[in-house]
């Protein structure tokens, strides 16, 4: 590919040649400046054509790679989630198209997406903590026990899990769950669609790319705690995002830096790629079996995906 600096040098050379042509045009070197400019322009046109050809070839190869991986991995994931109910939870500002791709992947693997839950930025606003804490205590049910050392957001995650999820398949949305869903949506902390009839056993949390400038990783502590609480009230949670989310200022970076969180939560940092979407399925299967792992291409402790043994039917 043609380096940007090369173009700058070329442009400077062209203007220099033009200037030289103006000065020498009426003198003994008349025509030389124009010849230099013409020759340089011809070189630049040739370089541009070469660069365009390289770009077209690279784009074609990228499309081939993605199409090939999508077809191959689709075959590997078929039936992996048959009989499993899955919730898709999106973090504030998460990419809706990415969430759609995650849902399509789950359904192609045989899973049933019971509901899509969009968390509002209000939920993690430090100024709203005085709303979250009493609401959590108000919505807690008799069958939910908070660990003594749990945080407000771990408890909030457990409350959401009681409303939409369960550790086993076949849990219905009962009156207690309905009360929780109404309380959380009524307070504008999240929205939910459709209203589920069945509770999921597994959940995928779709992370948003970090804003610019990137925040400190500690700003995601509450979100990580929330995902831990959701995991505690379900059979497993996978947090999925793009490579940016696994770098400084991203949710996955924060999650992977929390030794306690990585014991229970799985993460996939290439959810925008076909291979990463297949890995989400494999990670859900692994979560259902009581294991967790950190997968992807950016500082992923457990490699690109669960092992072939873990991914077997």
C-alpha positions as YAML, in Angstrom:
chain: A
units: angstrom
residues:
- id: 1
  name: UNK
  ca: [0.00, 0.00, 0.00]
- id: 2
  name: UNK
  ca: [1.16, 3.61, -0.71]
- id: 3
  name: UNK
  ca: [2.29, 5.40, 2.43]
- id: 4
  name: UNK
  ca: [0.52, 8.70, 3.20]
- id: 5
  name: UNK
  ca: [3.88, 10.41, 3.66]
- id: 6
  name: UNK
  ca: [4.80, 9.41, 0.10]
- id: 7
  name: UNK
  ca: [1.83, 11.37, -1.20]
- id: 8
  name: UNK
  ca: [2.83, 14.43, 0.82]
- id: 9
  name: UNK
  ca: [6.37, 14.30, -0.60]
- id: 10
  name: UNK
  ca: [4.96, 13.86, -4.11]
- id: 11
  name: UNK
  ca: [2.66, 16.85, -3.73]
- id: 12
  name: UNK
  ca: [5.52, 19.00, -2.45]
- id: 13
  name: UNK
  ca: [7.66, 17.86, -5.39]
- id: 14
  name: UNK
  ca: [4.91, 18.77, -7.83]
- id: 15
  name: UNK
  ca: [4.57, 22.30, -6.43]
- id: 16
  name: UNK
  ca: [8.34, 22.70, -6.42]
- id: 17
  name: UNK
  ca: [8.46, 21.63, -10.04]
- id: 18
  name: UNK
  ca: [5.65, 24.02, -10.90]
- id: 19
  name: UNK
  ca: [7.56, 26.83, -9.26]
- id: 20
  name: UNK
  ca: [10.69, 25.90, -11.12]
- id: 21
  name: UNK
  ca: [8.74, 25.84, -14.36]
- id: 22
  name: UNK
  ca: [7.47, 29.36, -13.79]
- id: 23
  name: UNK
  ca: [10.98, 30.65, -13.14]
- id: 24
  name: UNK
  ca: [12.62, 28.82, -16.00]
- id: 25
  name: UNK
  ca: [9.77, 28.91, -18.45]
- id: 26
  name: UNK
  ca: [11.06, 31.97, -20.27]
- id: 27
  name: UNK
  ca: [14.73, 31.01, -19.98]
- id: 28
  name: UNK
  ca: [17.14, 28.50, -21.49]
- id: 29
  name: UNK
  ca: [15.42, 25.55, -19.72]
- id: 30
  name: UNK
  ca: [11.99, 26.39, -21.13]
- id: 31
  name: UNK
  ca: [9.73, 23.32, -21.02]
- id: 32
  name: UNK
  ca: [11.85, 21.43, -18.44]
- id: 33
  name: UNK
  ca: [9.57, 22.32, -15.49]
- id: 34
  name: UNK
  ca: [6.49, 21.13, -17.37]
- id: 35
  name: UNK
  ca: [8.24, 17.90, -18.27]
- id: 36
  name: UNK
  ca: [9.10, 17.26, -14.61]
- id: 37
  name: UNK
  ca: [5.52, 17.88, -13.54]
- id: 38
  name: UNK
  ca: [4.16, 15.64, -16.27]
- id: 39
  name: UNK
  ca: [6.56, 12.83, -15.41]
- id: 40
  name: UNK
  ca: [5.77, 13.09, -11.70]
- id: 41
  name: UNK
  ca: [2.03, 13.12, -12.39]
- id: 42
  name: UNK
  ca: [2.42, 10.00, -14.53]
- id: 43
  name: UNK
  ca: [4.29, 8.28, -11.69]
- id: 44
  name: UNK
  ca: [1.61, 9.25, -9.19]
- id: 45
  name: UNK
  ca: [-1.16, 7.97, -11.44]
- id: 46
  name: UNK
  ca: [0.62, 4.65, -11.77]
- id: 47
  name: UNK
  ca: [1.20, 4.46, -8.01]
- id: 48
  name: UNK
  ca: [-2.47, 5.28, -7.37]
- id: 49
  name: UNK
  ca: [-3.60, 2.56, -9.76]
- id: 50
  name: UNK
  ca: [-1.30, 0.06, -8.01]
- id: 51
  name: UNK
  ca: [-2.65, 1.10, -4.61]
- id: 52
  name: UNK
  ca: [-6.24, 0.79, -5.85]
- id: 53
  name: UNK
  ca: [-5.53, -2.69, -7.20]
- id: 54
  name: UNK
  ca: [-3.97, -3.73, -3.89]
- id: 55
  name: UNK
  ca: [-6.98, -2.38, -1.96]
- id: 56
  name: UNK
  ca: [-9.46, -4.22, -4.18]
- id: 57
  name: UNK
  ca: [-7.49, -7.43, -3.76]
- id: 58
  name: UNK
  ca: [-7.30, -6.98, 0.03]
- id: 59
  name: UNK
  ca: [-11.04, -6.28, 0.24]
- id: 60
  name: UNK
  ca: [-11.79, -9.33, -1.88]
- id: 61
  name: UNK
  ca: [-9.60, -11.53, 0.31]
- id: 62
  name: UNK
  ca: [-11.19, -10.11, 3.49]
- id: 63
  name: UNK
  ca: [-14.66, -10.86, 2.12]
- id: 64
  name: UNK
  ca: [-13.56, -14.37, 1.14]
- id: 65
  name: UNK
  ca: [-12.12, -14.97, 4.61]
- id: 66
  name: UNK
  ca: [-15.24, -13.72, 6.38]
- id: 67
  name: UNK
  ca: [-17.59, -15.65, 4.09]
- id: 68
  name: UNK
  ca: [-15.54, -18.83, 4.45]
- id: 69
  name: UNK
  ca: [-15.33, -18.55, 8.23]
- id: 70
  name: UNK
  ca: [-19.06, -17.80, 8.44]
- id: 71
  name: UNK
  ca: [-19.98, -20.89, 6.43]
- id: 72
  name: UNK
  ca: [-17.57, -23.19, 8.27]
- id: 73
  name: UNK
  ca: [-18.39, -21.97, 11.77]
- id: 74
  name: UNK
  ca: [-22.12, -22.06, 11.05]
- id: 75
  name: UNK
  ca: [-21.78, -25.78, 10.57]
- id: 76
  name: UNK
  ca: [-19.83, -26.14, 13.79]
- id: 77
  name: UNK
  ca: [-22.42, -24.29, 15.89]
- id: 78
  name: UNK
  ca: [-25.59, -25.93, 14.53]
- id: 79
  name: UNK
  ca: [-27.53, -27.49, 17.40]
- id: 80
  name: UNK
  ca: [-25.12, -26.34, 20.11]
- id: 81
  name: UNK
  ca: [-27.82, -24.34, 21.90]
- id: 82
  name: UNK
  ca: [-30.84, -26.50, 21.16]
- id: 83
  name: UNK
  ca: [-33.21, -26.35, 24.10]
- id: 84
  name: UNK
  ca: [-31.44, -23.35, 25.61]
- id: 85
  name: UNK
  ca: [-33.15, -20.04, 26.31]
- id: 86
  name: UNK
  ca: [-30.87, -17.02, 26.10]
- id: 87
  name: UNK
  ca: [-31.29, -13.35, 27.02]
- id: 88
  name: UNK
  ca: [-29.40, -10.67, 25.08]
- id: 89
  name: UNK
  ca: [-28.48, -7.71, 27.28]
- id: 90
  name: UNK
  ca: [-27.03, -4.56, 25.73]
- id: 91
  name: UNK
  ca: [-24.91, -2.08, 27.63]
- id: 92
  name: UNK
  ca: [-25.67, 1.64, 27.22]
- id: 93
  name: UNK
  ca: [-24.62, 2.83, 23.71]
- id: 94
  name: UNK
  ca: [-23.95, -0.73, 22.51]
- id: 95
  name: UNK
  ca: [-24.14, -1.24, 18.75]
- id: 96
  name: UNK
  ca: [-27.63, -2.46, 17.81]
- id: 97
  name: UNK
  ca: [-26.35, -4.17, 14.67]
- id: 98
  name: UNK
  ca: [-23.81, -6.11, 16.71]
- id: 99
  name: UNK
  ca: [-26.56, -7.19, 19.11]
- id: 100
  name: UNK
  ca: [-28.65, -8.32, 16.12]
- id: 101
  name: UNK
  ca: [-25.74, -10.41, 14.84]
- id: 102
  name: UNK
  ca: [-25.34, -12.01, 18.27]
- id: 103
  name: UNK
  ca: [-29.04, -12.84, 18.36]
- id: 104
  name: UNK
  ca: [-28.95, -14.31, 14.84]
- id: 105
  name: UNK
  ca: [-25.97, -16.47, 15.81]
- id: 106
  name: UNK
  ca: [-27.70, -17.78, 18.93]
- id: 107
  name: UNK
  ca: [-30.85, -18.64, 16.99]
- id: 108
  name: UNK
  ca: [-28.86, -20.28, 14.18]
- id: 109
  name: UNK
  ca: [-27.26, -22.49, 16.84]
- id: 110
  name: UNK
  ca: [-30.69, -23.64, 17.98]
- id: 111
  name: UNK
  ca: [-31.14, -21.31, 20.94]
- id: 112
  name: UNK
  ca: [-34.24, -19.28, 21.72]
- id: 113
  name: UNK
  ca: [-33.74, -15.60, 22.52]
- id: 114
  name: UNK
  ca: [-36.46, -14.92, 25.06]
- id: 115
  name: UNK
  ca: [-35.97, -11.15, 25.28]
- id: 116
  name: UNK
  ca: [-33.65, -8.24, 24.51]
- id: 117
  name: UNK
  ca: [-32.80, -6.02, 27.48]
- id: 118
  name: UNK
  ca: [-31.31, -2.56, 26.87]
- id: 119
  name: UNK
  ca: [-29.61, -1.12, 29.95]
- id: 120
  name: UNK
  ca: [-29.93, 2.66, 30.24]
- id: 121
  name: UNK
  ca: [-26.97, 4.89, 31.08]
- id: 122
  name: UNK
  ca: [-29.04, 6.04, 34.05]
- id: 123
  name: UNK
  ca: [-28.43, 2.64, 35.67]
- id: 124
  name: UNK
  ca: [-24.67, 3.27, 35.99]
- id: 125
  name: UNK
  ca: [-24.83, 7.02, 36.62]
- id: 126
  name: UNK
  ca: [-23.15, 7.66, 40.02]
- id: 127
  name: UNK
  ca: [-25.76, 10.34, 40.62]
- id: 128
  name: UNK
  ca: [-28.53, 7.75, 40.42]
- id: 129
  name: UNK
  ca: [-27.10, 5.35, 42.99]
- id: 130
  name: UNK
  ca: [-29.56, 6.67, 45.56]
- id: 131
  name: UNK
  ca: [-32.32, 5.39, 43.26]
- id: 132
  name: UNK
  ca: [-30.74, 2.02, 42.50]
- id: 133
  name: UNK
  ca: [-29.98, 0.98, 46.08]
- id: 134
  name: UNK
  ca: [-33.49, 1.34, 47.56]
- id: 135
  name: UNK
  ca: [-35.10, -0.08, 44.40]
- id: 136
  name: UNK
  ca: [-32.99, -3.23, 44.66]
- id: 137
  name: UNK
  ca: [-34.06, -3.69, 48.27]
- id: 138
  name: UNK
  ca: [-37.68, -3.06, 47.35]
- id: 139
  name: UNK
  ca: [-37.69, -5.64, 44.53]
- id: 140
  name: UNK
  ca: [-35.83, -8.45, 46.29]
- id: 141
  name: UNK
  ca: [-37.83, -11.67, 46.58]
- id: 142
  name: UNK
  ca: [-37.88, -14.30, 49.30]
- id: 143
  name: UNK
  ca: [-35.98, -16.79, 47.14]
- id: 144
  name: UNK
  ca: [-33.04, -14.41, 46.50]
- id: 145
  name: UNK
  ca: [-30.30, -14.20, 49.10]
- id: 146
  name: UNK
  ca: [-27.66, -11.50, 48.72]
- id: 147
  name: UNK
  ca: [-24.12, -12.44, 49.81]
- id: 148
  name: UNK
  ca: [-23.07, -10.31, 52.76]
- id: 149
  name: UNK
  ca: [-20.14, -8.78, 50.85]
- id: 150
  name: UNK
  ca: [-22.06, -8.14, 47.62]
- id: 151
  name: UNK
  ca: [-22.10, -4.66, 46.07]
- id: 152
  name: UNK
  ca: [-25.16, -2.65, 45.04]
- id: 153
  name: UNK
  ca: [-24.64, -3.55, 41.39]
- id: 154
  name: UNK
  ca: [-24.06, -7.24, 42.01]
- id: 155
  name: UNK
  ca: [-27.40, -7.19, 43.82]
- id: 156
  name: UNK
  ca: [-29.01, -5.28, 40.95]
- id: 157
  name: UNK
  ca: [-27.75, -7.93, 38.54]
- id: 158
  name: UNK
  ca: [-29.19, -10.66, 40.74]
- id: 159
  name: UNK
  ca: [-32.54, -8.87, 40.82]
- id: 160
  name: UNK
  ca: [-32.65, -8.63, 37.01]
- id: 161
  name: UNK
  ca: [-31.70, -12.31, 36.83]
- id: 162
  name: UNK
  ca: [-34.64, -13.18, 39.11]
- id: 163
  name: UNK
  ca: [-36.92, -11.34, 36.71]
- id: 164
  name: UNK
  ca: [-35.73, -12.77, 33.39]
- id: 165
  name: UNK
  ca: [-33.42, -15.71, 34.11]
- id: 166
  name: UNK
  ca: [-32.92, -18.82, 36.17]
- id: 167
  name: UNK
  ca: [-30.26, -21.42, 36.83]
- id: 168
  name: UNK
  ca: [-32.35, -24.11, 35.15]
- id: 169
  name: UNK
  ca: [-34.36, -24.25, 31.95]
- id: 170
  name: UNK
  ca: [-38.14, -24.07, 32.04]
- id: 171
  name: UNK
  ca: [-38.56, -21.32, 34.62]
- id: 172
  name: UNK
  ca: [-41.66, -19.26, 33.89]
- id: 173
  name: UNK
  ca: [-42.05, -15.52, 34.34]
- id: 174
  name: UNK
  ca: [-44.11, -15.67, 37.54]
- id: 175
  name: UNK
  ca: [-45.75, -12.85, 39.48]
- id: 176
  name: UNK
  ca: [-42.52, -12.04, 41.34]
- id: 177
  name: UNK
  ca: [-40.63, -11.81, 38.06]
- id: 178
  name: UNK
  ca: [-43.33, -9.59, 36.60]
- id: 179
  name: UNK
  ca: [-43.04, -7.25, 39.60]
- id: 180
  name: UNK
  ca: [-39.27, -7.01, 39.09]
- id: 181
  name: UNK
  ca: [-39.57, -6.33, 35.36]
- id: 182
  name: UNK
  ca: [-42.18, -3.64, 36.02]
- id: 183
  name: UNK
  ca: [-40.06, -2.03, 38.72]
- id: 184
  name: UNK
  ca: [-36.90, -1.88, 36.62]
- id: 185
  name: UNK
  ca: [-38.58, -0.68, 33.44]
- id: 186
  name: UNK
  ca: [-40.84, 1.75, 35.32]
- id: 187
  name: UNK
  ca: [-37.80, 3.42, 36.86]
- id: 188
  name: UNK
  ca: [-36.29, 3.83, 33.37]
- id: 189
  name: UNK
  ca: [-33.18, 1.88, 34.32]
- id: 190
  name: UNK
  ca: [-33.70, -0.45, 31.37]
- id: 191
  name: UNK
  ca: [-36.10, -1.35, 28.59]
- id: 192
  name: UNK
  ca: [-37.15, -4.83, 27.61]
- id: 193
  name: UNK
  ca: [-38.68, -6.27, 24.46]
- id: 194
  name: UNK
  ca: [-40.52, -8.50, 24.07]
- id: 195
  name: UNK
  ca: [-41.87, -9.19, 27.54]
- id: 196
  name: UNK
  ca: [-40.75, -12.79, 28.08]
- id: 197
  name: UNK
  ca: [-43.01, -15.68, 28.99]
- id: 198
  name: UNK
  ca: [-40.11, -17.95, 29.85]
- id: 199
  name: UNK
  ca: [-36.99, -17.05, 31.78]
- id: 200
  name: UNK
  ca: [-33.64, -17.65, 30.09]
- id: 201
  name: UNK
  ca: [-30.89, -19.77, 31.59]
- id: 202
  name: UNK
  ca: [-27.99, -18.08, 29.77]
- id: 203
  name: UNK
  ca: [-27.24, -14.46, 28.87]
- id: 204
  name: UNK
  ca: [-24.98, -12.56, 26.50]
- id: 205
  name: UNK
  ca: [-24.07, -9.02, 27.52]
- id: 206
  name: UNK
  ca: [-23.11, -6.90, 24.50]
- id: 207
  name: UNK
  ca: [-20.51, -4.28, 25.40]
- id: 208
  name: UNK
  ca: [-20.30, -0.81, 23.85]
- id: 209
  name: UNK
  ca: [-17.09, 0.49, 22.31]
- id: 210
  name: UNK
  ca: [-15.35, 2.93, 24.66]
- id: 211
  name: UNK
  ca: [-16.04, 6.63, 24.08]
- id: 212
  name: UNK
  ca: [-13.40, 9.17, 23.09]
- id: 213
  name: UNK
  ca: [-11.45, 10.07, 25.12]
- id: 214
  name: UNK
  ca: [-11.32, 6.60, 26.65]
- id: 215
  name: UNK
  ca: [-12.38, 6.48, 30.31]
- id: 216
  name: UNK
  ca: [-10.41, 4.96, 33.13]
- id: 217
  name: UNK
  ca: [-10.98, 1.20, 33.34]
- id: 218
  name: UNK
  ca: [-12.30, 1.59, 36.88]
- id: 219
  name: UNK
  ca: [-15.34, 3.39, 35.46]
- id: 220
  name: UNK
  ca: [-16.65, -0.05, 34.48]
- id: 221
  name: UNK
  ca: [-16.46, -1.55, 37.97]
- id: 222
  name: UNK
  ca: [-20.22, -1.25, 38.47]
- id: 223
  name: UNK
  ca: [-20.94, -2.80, 35.06]
- id: 224
  name: UNK
  ca: [-18.66, -5.76, 35.83]
- id: 225
  name: UNK
  ca: [-20.37, -6.18, 39.20]
- id: 226
  name: UNK
  ca: [-23.76, -6.10, 37.46]
- id: 227
  name: UNK
  ca: [-22.69, -8.85, 35.04]
- id: 228
  name: UNK
  ca: [-21.45, -10.91, 38.00]
- id: 229
  name: UNK
  ca: [-24.83, -10.56, 39.68]
- id: 230
  name: UNK
  ca: [-26.61, -11.60, 36.47]
- id: 231
  name: UNK
  ca: [-24.34, -14.63, 36.31]
- id: 232
  name: UNK
  ca: [-25.05, -15.52, 39.94]
- id: 233
  name: UNK
  ca: [-28.77, -15.72, 39.18]
- id: 234
  name: UNK
  ca: [-28.45, -17.68, 35.95]
- id: 235
  name: UNK
  ca: [-26.61, -20.64, 34.45]
- id: 236
  name: UNK
  ca: [-23.98, -18.40, 32.86]
- id: 237
  name: UNK
  ca: [-23.06, -15.11, 31.22]
- id: 238
  name: UNK
  ca: [-20.82, -14.26, 28.27]
- id: 239
  name: UNK
  ca: [-19.76, -10.63, 27.80]
- id: 240
  name: UNK
  ca: [-19.14, -9.90, 24.11]
- id: 241
  name: UNK
  ca: [-17.61, -6.93, 22.33]
- id: 242
  name: UNK
  ca: [-15.25, -5.70, 19.63]
- id: 243
  name: UNK
  ca: [-11.44, -5.62, 19.96]
- id: 244
  name: UNK
  ca: [-11.71, -2.00, 21.17]
- id: 245
  name: UNK
  ca: [-13.60, -3.15, 24.26]
- id: 246
  name: UNK
  ca: [-10.64, -5.31, 25.30]
- id: 247
  name: UNK
  ca: [-8.22, -2.39, 25.21]
- id: 248
  name: UNK
  ca: [-7.70, 0.48, 27.64]
- id: 249
  name: UNK
  ca: [-10.98, 2.21, 28.36]
- id: 250
  name: UNK
  ca: [-13.09, -0.82, 27.45]
- id: 251
  name: UNK
  ca: [-15.47, -2.99, 29.46]
- id: 252
  name: UNK
  ca: [-13.75, -6.27, 28.59]
- id: 253
  name: UNK
  ca: [-10.39, -4.81, 29.62]
- id: 254
  name: UNK
  ca: [-11.87, -4.00, 33.01]
- id: 255
  name: UNK
  ca: [-13.54, -7.39, 33.34]
- id: 256
  name: UNK
  ca: [-10.36, -9.28, 32.49]
- id: 257
  name: UNK
  ca: [-8.45, -7.29, 35.08]
- id: 258
  name: UNK
  ca: [-10.81, -8.50, 37.81]
- id: 259
  name: UNK
  ca: [-9.60, -11.89, 39.04]
- id: 260
  name: UNK
  ca: [-12.90, -12.68, 40.77]
- id: 261
  name: UNK
  ca: [-15.00, -11.76, 37.73]
- id: 262
  name: UNK
  ca: [-13.02, -13.99, 35.37]
- id: 263
  name: UNK
  ca: [-13.74, -17.00, 37.57]
- id: 264
  name: UNK
  ca: [-17.42, -16.83, 36.67]
- id: 265
  name: UNK
  ca: [-17.82, -14.62, 33.57]
- id: 266
  name: UNK
  ca: [-16.68, -15.46, 30.05]
- id: 267
  name: UNK
  ca: [-15.73, -12.85, 27.46]
- id: 268
  name: UNK
  ca: [-15.26, -12.72, 23.69]
- id: 269
  name: UNK
  ca: [-13.55, -9.67, 22.17]
- id: 270
  name: UNK
  ca: [-14.16, -10.39, 18.46]
- id: 271
  name: UNK
  ca: [-17.97, -10.50, 18.44]
- id: 272
  name: UNK
  ca: [-18.01, -8.43, 15.24]
- id: 273
  name: UNK
  ca: [-16.41, -11.29, 13.28]
- id: 274
  name: UNK
  ca: [-18.00, -14.59, 12.20]
- id: 275
  name: UNK
  ca: [-15.38, -16.55, 14.12]
- id: 276
  name: UNK
  ca: [-16.07, -14.50, 17.23]
- id: 277
  name: UNK
  ca: [-19.80, -15.04, 16.93]
- id: 278
  name: UNK
  ca: [-19.20, -18.80, 16.80]
- id: 279
  name: UNK
  ca: [-16.98, -18.43, 19.87]
- id: 280
  name: UNK
  ca: [-19.87, -16.80, 21.74]
- id: 281
  name: UNK
  ca: [-21.90, -19.97, 21.12]
- id: 282
  name: UNK
  ca: [-19.06, -22.18, 22.32]
- id: 283
  name: UNK
  ca: [-18.56, -19.97, 25.37]
- id: 284
  name: UNK
  ca: [-22.28, -20.24, 26.22]
- id: 285
  name: UNK
  ca: [-22.04, -24.03, 26.00]
- id: 286
  name: UNK
  ca: [-19.02, -23.90, 28.28]
- id: 287
  name: UNK
  ca: [-20.86, -21.62, 30.73]
- id: 288
  name: UNK
  ca: [-23.78, -24.06, 30.84]
- id: 289
  name: UNK
  ca: [-21.23, -26.67, 31.90]
- id: 290
  name: UNK
  ca: [-20.01, -24.50, 34.77]
- id: 291
  name: UNK
  ca: [-16.79, -23.20, 33.21]
- id: 292
  name: UNK
  ca: [-15.58, -19.75, 32.16]
- id: 293
  name: UNK
  ca: [-12.94, -18.45, 29.77]
- id: 294
  name: UNK
  ca: [-11.61, -15.27, 28.15]
- id: 295
  name: UNK
  ca: [-11.44, -15.59, 24.36]
- id: 296
  name: UNK
  ca: [-10.51, -13.53, 21.33]
- id: 297
  name: UNK
  ca: [-7.58, -11.69, 19.82]
- id: 298
  name: UNK
  ca: [-6.64, -9.03, 22.41]
- id: 299
  name: UNK
  ca: [-4.91, -10.28, 25.57]
- id: 300
  name: UNK
  ca: [-7.33, -13.21, 25.73]
- id: 301
  name: UNK
  ca: [-5.99, -15.46, 28.47]
- id: 302
  name: UNK
  ca: [-7.65, -18.64, 27.19]
- id: 303
  name: UNK
  ca: [-6.94, -18.24, 23.48]
- id: 304
  name: UNK
  ca: [-9.20, -17.86, 20.48]
- id: 305
  name: UNK
  ca: [-12.01, -20.18, 21.61]
- id: 306
  name: UNK
  ca: [-12.84, -23.07, 23.95]
- id: 307
  name: UNK
  ca: [-11.03, -26.26, 23.02]
- id: 308
  name: UNK
  ca: [-12.51, -28.74, 20.55]
- id: 309
  name: UNK
  ca: [-13.34, -31.07, 23.45]
- id: 310
  name: UNK
  ca: [-15.30, -28.34, 25.21]
- id: 311
  name: UNK
  ca: [-17.09, -27.44, 21.99]
- id: 312
  name: UNK
  ca: [-18.22, -30.99, 21.15]
- id: 313
  name: UNK
  ca: [-21.89, -31.88, 21.21]
...
